[in-house]
XYZ file of C-alpha atoms in Angstrom:
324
model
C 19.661 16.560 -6.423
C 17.316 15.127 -8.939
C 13.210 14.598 -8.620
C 10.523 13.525 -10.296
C 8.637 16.968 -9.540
C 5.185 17.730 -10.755
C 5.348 21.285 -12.160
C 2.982 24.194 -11.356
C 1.552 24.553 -14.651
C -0.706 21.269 -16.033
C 1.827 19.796 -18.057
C 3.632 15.984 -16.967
C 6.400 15.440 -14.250
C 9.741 16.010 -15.185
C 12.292 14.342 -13.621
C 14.650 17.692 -12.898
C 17.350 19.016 -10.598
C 16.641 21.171 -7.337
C 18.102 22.590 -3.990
C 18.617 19.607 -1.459
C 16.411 20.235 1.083
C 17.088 21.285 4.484
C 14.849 19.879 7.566
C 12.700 22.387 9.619
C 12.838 22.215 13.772
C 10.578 18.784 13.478
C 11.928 16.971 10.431
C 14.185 15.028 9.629
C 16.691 14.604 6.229
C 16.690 11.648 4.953
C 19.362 10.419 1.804
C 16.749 8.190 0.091
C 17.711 4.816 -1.497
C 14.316 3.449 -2.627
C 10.809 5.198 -3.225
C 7.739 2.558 -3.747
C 4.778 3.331 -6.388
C 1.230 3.116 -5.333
C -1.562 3.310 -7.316
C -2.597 6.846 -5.728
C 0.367 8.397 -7.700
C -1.471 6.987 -10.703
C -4.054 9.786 -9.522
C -2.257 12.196 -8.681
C -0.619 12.342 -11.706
C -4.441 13.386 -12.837
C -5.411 15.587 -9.915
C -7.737 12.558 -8.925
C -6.443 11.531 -5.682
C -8.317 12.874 -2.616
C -4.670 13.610 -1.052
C -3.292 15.293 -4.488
C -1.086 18.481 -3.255
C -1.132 21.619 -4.735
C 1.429 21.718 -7.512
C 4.146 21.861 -7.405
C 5.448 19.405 -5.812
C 7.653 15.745 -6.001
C 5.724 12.471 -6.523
C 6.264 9.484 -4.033
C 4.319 8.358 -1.155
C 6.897 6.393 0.737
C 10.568 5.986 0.831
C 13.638 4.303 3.180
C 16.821 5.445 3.868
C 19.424 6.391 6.022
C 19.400 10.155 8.244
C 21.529 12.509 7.416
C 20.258 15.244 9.601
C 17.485 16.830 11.688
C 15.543 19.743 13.295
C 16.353 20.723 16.667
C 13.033 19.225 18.585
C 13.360 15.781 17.175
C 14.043 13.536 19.277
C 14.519 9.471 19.110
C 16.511 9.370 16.118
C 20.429 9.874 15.322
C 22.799 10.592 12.198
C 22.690 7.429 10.127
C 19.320 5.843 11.236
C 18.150 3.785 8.901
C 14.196 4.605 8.579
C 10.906 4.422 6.453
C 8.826 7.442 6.320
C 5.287 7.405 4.884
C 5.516 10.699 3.456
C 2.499 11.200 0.969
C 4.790 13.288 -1.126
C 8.507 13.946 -1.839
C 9.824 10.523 -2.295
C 10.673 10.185 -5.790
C 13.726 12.307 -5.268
C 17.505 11.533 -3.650
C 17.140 13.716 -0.773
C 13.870 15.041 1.092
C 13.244 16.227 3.844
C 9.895 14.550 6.705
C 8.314 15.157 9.822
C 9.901 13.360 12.080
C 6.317 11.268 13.575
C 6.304 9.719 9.913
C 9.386 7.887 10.048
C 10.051 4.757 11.537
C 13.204 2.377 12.256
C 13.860 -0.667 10.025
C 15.273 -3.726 10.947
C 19.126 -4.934 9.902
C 17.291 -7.653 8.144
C 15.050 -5.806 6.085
C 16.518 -4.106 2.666
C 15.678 -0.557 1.362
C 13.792 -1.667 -1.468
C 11.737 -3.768 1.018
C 11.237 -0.951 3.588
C 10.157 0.971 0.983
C 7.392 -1.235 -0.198
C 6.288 -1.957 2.969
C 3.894 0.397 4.997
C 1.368 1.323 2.732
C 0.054 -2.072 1.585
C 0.931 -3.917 4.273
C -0.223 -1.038 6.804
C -3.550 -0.553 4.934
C -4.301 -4.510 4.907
C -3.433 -5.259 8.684
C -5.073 -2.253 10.038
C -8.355 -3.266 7.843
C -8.590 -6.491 8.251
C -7.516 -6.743 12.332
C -8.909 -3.627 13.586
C -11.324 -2.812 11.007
C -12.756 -6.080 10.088
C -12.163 -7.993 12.899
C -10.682 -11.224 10.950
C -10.950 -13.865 13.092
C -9.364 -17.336 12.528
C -11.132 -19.901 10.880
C -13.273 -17.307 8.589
C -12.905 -16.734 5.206
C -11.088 -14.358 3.326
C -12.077 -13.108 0.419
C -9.655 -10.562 -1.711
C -9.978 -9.339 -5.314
C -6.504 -8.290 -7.447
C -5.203 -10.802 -4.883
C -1.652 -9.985 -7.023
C -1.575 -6.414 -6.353
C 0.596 -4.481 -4.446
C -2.382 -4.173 -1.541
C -4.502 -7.768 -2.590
C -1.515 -9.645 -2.031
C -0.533 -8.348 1.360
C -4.349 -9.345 2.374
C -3.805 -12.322 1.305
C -0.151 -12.922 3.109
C -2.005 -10.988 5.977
C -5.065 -13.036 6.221
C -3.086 -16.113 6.409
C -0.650 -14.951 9.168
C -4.186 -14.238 10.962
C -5.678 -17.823 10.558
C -8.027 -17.535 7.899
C -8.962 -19.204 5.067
C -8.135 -17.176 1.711
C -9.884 -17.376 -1.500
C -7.610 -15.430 -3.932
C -9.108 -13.549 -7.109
C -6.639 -12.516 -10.122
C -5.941 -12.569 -13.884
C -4.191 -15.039 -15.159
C -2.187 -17.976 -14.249
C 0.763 -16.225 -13.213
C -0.890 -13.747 -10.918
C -2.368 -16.479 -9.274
C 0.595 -18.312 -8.737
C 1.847 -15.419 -7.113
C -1.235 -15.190 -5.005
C -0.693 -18.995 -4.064
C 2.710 -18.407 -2.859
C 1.838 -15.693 -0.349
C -0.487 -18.391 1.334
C -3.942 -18.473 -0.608
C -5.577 -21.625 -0.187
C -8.518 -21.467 -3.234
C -7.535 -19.281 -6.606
C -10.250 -17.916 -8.944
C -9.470 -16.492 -12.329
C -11.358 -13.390 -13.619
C -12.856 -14.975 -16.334
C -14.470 -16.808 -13.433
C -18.125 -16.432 -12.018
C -16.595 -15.210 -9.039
C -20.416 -15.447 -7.353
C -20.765 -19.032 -7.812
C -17.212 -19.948 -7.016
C -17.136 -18.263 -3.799
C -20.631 -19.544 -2.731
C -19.790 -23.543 -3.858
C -16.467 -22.977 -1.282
C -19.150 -21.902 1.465
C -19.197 -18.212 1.252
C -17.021 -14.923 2.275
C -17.081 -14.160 6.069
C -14.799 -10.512 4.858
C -14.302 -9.492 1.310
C -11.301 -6.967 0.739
C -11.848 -5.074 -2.184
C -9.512 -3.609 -4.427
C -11.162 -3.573 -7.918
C -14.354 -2.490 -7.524
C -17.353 -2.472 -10.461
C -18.484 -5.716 -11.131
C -16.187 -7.797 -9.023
C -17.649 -5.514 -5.813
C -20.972 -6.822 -6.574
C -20.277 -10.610 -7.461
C -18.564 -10.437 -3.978
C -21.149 -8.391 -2.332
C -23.525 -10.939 -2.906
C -21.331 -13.933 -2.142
C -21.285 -12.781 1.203
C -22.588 -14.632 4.303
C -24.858 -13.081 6.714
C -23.018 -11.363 9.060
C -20.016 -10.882 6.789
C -17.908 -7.412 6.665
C -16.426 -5.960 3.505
C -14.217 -3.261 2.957
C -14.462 -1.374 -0.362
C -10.229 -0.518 -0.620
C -10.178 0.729 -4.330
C -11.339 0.978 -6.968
C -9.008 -0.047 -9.982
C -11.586 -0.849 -12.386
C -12.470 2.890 -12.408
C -16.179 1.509 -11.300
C -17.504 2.922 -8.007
C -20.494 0.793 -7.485
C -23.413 1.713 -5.374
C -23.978 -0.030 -1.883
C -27.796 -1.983 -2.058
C -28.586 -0.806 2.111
C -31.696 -3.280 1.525
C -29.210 -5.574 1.111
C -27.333 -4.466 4.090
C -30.469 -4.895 6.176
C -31.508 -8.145 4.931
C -28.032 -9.861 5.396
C -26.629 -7.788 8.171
C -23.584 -6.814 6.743
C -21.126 -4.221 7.196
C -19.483 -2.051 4.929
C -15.763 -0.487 6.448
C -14.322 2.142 4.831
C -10.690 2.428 5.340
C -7.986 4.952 4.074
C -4.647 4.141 6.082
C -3.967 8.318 4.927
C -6.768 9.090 6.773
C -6.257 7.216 9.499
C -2.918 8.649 9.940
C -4.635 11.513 10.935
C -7.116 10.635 13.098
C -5.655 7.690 14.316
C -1.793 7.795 14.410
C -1.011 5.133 17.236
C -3.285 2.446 15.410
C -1.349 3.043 12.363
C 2.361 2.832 14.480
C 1.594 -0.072 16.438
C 0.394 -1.789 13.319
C 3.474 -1.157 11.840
C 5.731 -2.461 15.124
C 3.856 -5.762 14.636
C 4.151 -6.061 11.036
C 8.028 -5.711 11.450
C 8.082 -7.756 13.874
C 6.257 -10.036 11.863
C 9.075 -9.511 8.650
C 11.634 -10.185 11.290
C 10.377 -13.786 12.341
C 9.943 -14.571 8.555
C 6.158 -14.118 8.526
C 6.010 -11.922 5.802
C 8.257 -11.643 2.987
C 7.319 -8.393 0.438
C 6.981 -9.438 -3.159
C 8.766 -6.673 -5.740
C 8.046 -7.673 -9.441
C 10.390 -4.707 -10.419
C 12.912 -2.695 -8.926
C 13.776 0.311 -11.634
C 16.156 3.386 -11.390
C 15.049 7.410 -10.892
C 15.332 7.757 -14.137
C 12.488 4.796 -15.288
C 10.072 6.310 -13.068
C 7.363 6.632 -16.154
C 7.972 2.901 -16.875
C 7.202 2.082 -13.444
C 4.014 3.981 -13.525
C 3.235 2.305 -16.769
C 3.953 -0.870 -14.955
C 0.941 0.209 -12.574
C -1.086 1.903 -15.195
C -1.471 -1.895 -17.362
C -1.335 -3.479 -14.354
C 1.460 -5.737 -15.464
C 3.130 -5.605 -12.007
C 2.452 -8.282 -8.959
C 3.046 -7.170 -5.533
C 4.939 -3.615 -5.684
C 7.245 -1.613 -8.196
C 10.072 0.287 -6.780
C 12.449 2.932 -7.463
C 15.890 3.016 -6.471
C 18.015 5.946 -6.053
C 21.922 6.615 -7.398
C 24.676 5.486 -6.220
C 23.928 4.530 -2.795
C 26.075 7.291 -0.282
C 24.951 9.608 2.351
C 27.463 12.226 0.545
């Protein structure tokens, strides 16, 4: 099979060829059709992801596609299942092999390049902003890179959960993405995002993406009692939290990694994934993919990420789609 594997000395992926993988007594195989990028393979193509494996190893945080075998103590699955696994690593390959309490069933309805841009951004935006935050409806929603593969599943996400969305990008394109996922007020960048904010009456929850100065225009455009949740930090600034601040307004900072989480809180992040596909299946969410590029365009999809020239998600797609 062919990967884009990271190789054990420092030098860049190559996209090679290697043993198909067999599954241990809890994993299954899976014939992948469709890996989605994420910004955290941006990092760990630079060692500066908190989740970066030892090298080597194959780049690609979460795939779909179809079963094509498994360990003898998995249970709940069959040959020919067609599933989503969360991986954290392995995807950007045509066969890999998963524990088993990653993967999850996708609907009939739902393709494999939409499965795999699916439970990362979506996951990481419902579990912050409903169990997290605590949107409630009526509130507003702030989000910055509102076109981004997680800002624009906030905003899709916030609407589904009643809120009122004020969506922050670059440019008038972005922001006619953002608008079509549901965002009811749009602010450019070159807007003061501060005064903006504040004229519309002020953020109840801010969901971060960008960091630097954007963090603190919408720090301070915050109401009293609001909640924000510093997601990333794409702007490469990591700002400092003012706790003065925190006192004086009574607001909450949430830090949420949906990785994490995994972890320490596995049935939060399954159940929020049964109600997001549930969700998909009624037509309540519909996953934006700006480009969908073969194994072999991987480093142009990174690119993609790297200028942020993308909206919504970037995908991979496999060969010749057969379970062979």
């Amino acid at each position: 099979m062919h990967a884009y594997h990271m190789p054990t000395s420092g030098s860049a992926p190559l996209l090679v060829q290697m043993d198909r993988p067999e599954p241990g007594a809890t994993q299954i195989q899976v014939k992948i059709f469709a890996c989605g990028l994420n910004f955290a393979d941006l990092l760990m193509l630079n060692s500066t992801y908190q989740d970066t494996p030892d090298r080597p190893f194959t780049l690609g945080m979460e795939i779909s596609g179809v079963i094509t075998a498994f360990g003898d103590q998995v249970s709940g699955f069959a040959l020919g299942d067609r599933v989503a696994v969360f991986c954290g690593q392995g995807g950007l390959a045509e066969w890999g092999v998963f524990d088993a309490n990653r993967a999850i069933k996708i609907p009939d309805q739902m393709s494999f390049e939409q499965a795999a841009a699916f439970q990362i951004t979506y996951g990481t935006s419902h579990i912050a902003l409903d169990h997290c935050a605590r949107l409630q409806p009526g509130e507003t929603l702030l989000v910055t890179g509102a076109a981004g593969g997680a800002g624009l599943t906030a905003v899709e996400i916030g609407k589904q959960m009643g809120a009122r969305v004020i969506a922050q990008a670059r440019g008038a394109d972005k922001l006619a993405v953002a608008r079509a996922a549901g965002a009811d007020h749009l602010i450019d960048a070159d807007d003061d995002l501060r005064t903006v904010v504040k004229s519309l009456g002020g953020a109840d929850v801010v969901y971060d993406v960008i960091g630097g100065e954007l963090w603190k225009s919408a720090f301070r455009a915050t109401n009293l009692g609001g909640r924000l949740l510093p997601i990333g930090f794409a702007s490469g600034d990591i700002p400092q939290i003012p706790a003065n601040h925190l006192l004086v307004k009574n607001l909450t900072v949430i830090g949420f990694y949906i990785g994490g989480f995994l972890k320490s809180h596995p049935q939060v992040v399954h159940s929020s994934l049964v109600t997001l596909l549930e969700w998909f299946v009624e037509g309540r969410l519909k996953p934006h993919i700006s480009h969908s590029l073969p194994l072999e365009r991987v480093a142009d999809g990174m690119g993609l990420l790297r200028s942020r020239s993308s909206t919504g998600k970037v995908v991979i797609t496999m060969p010749a789609q057969s379970t062979d």
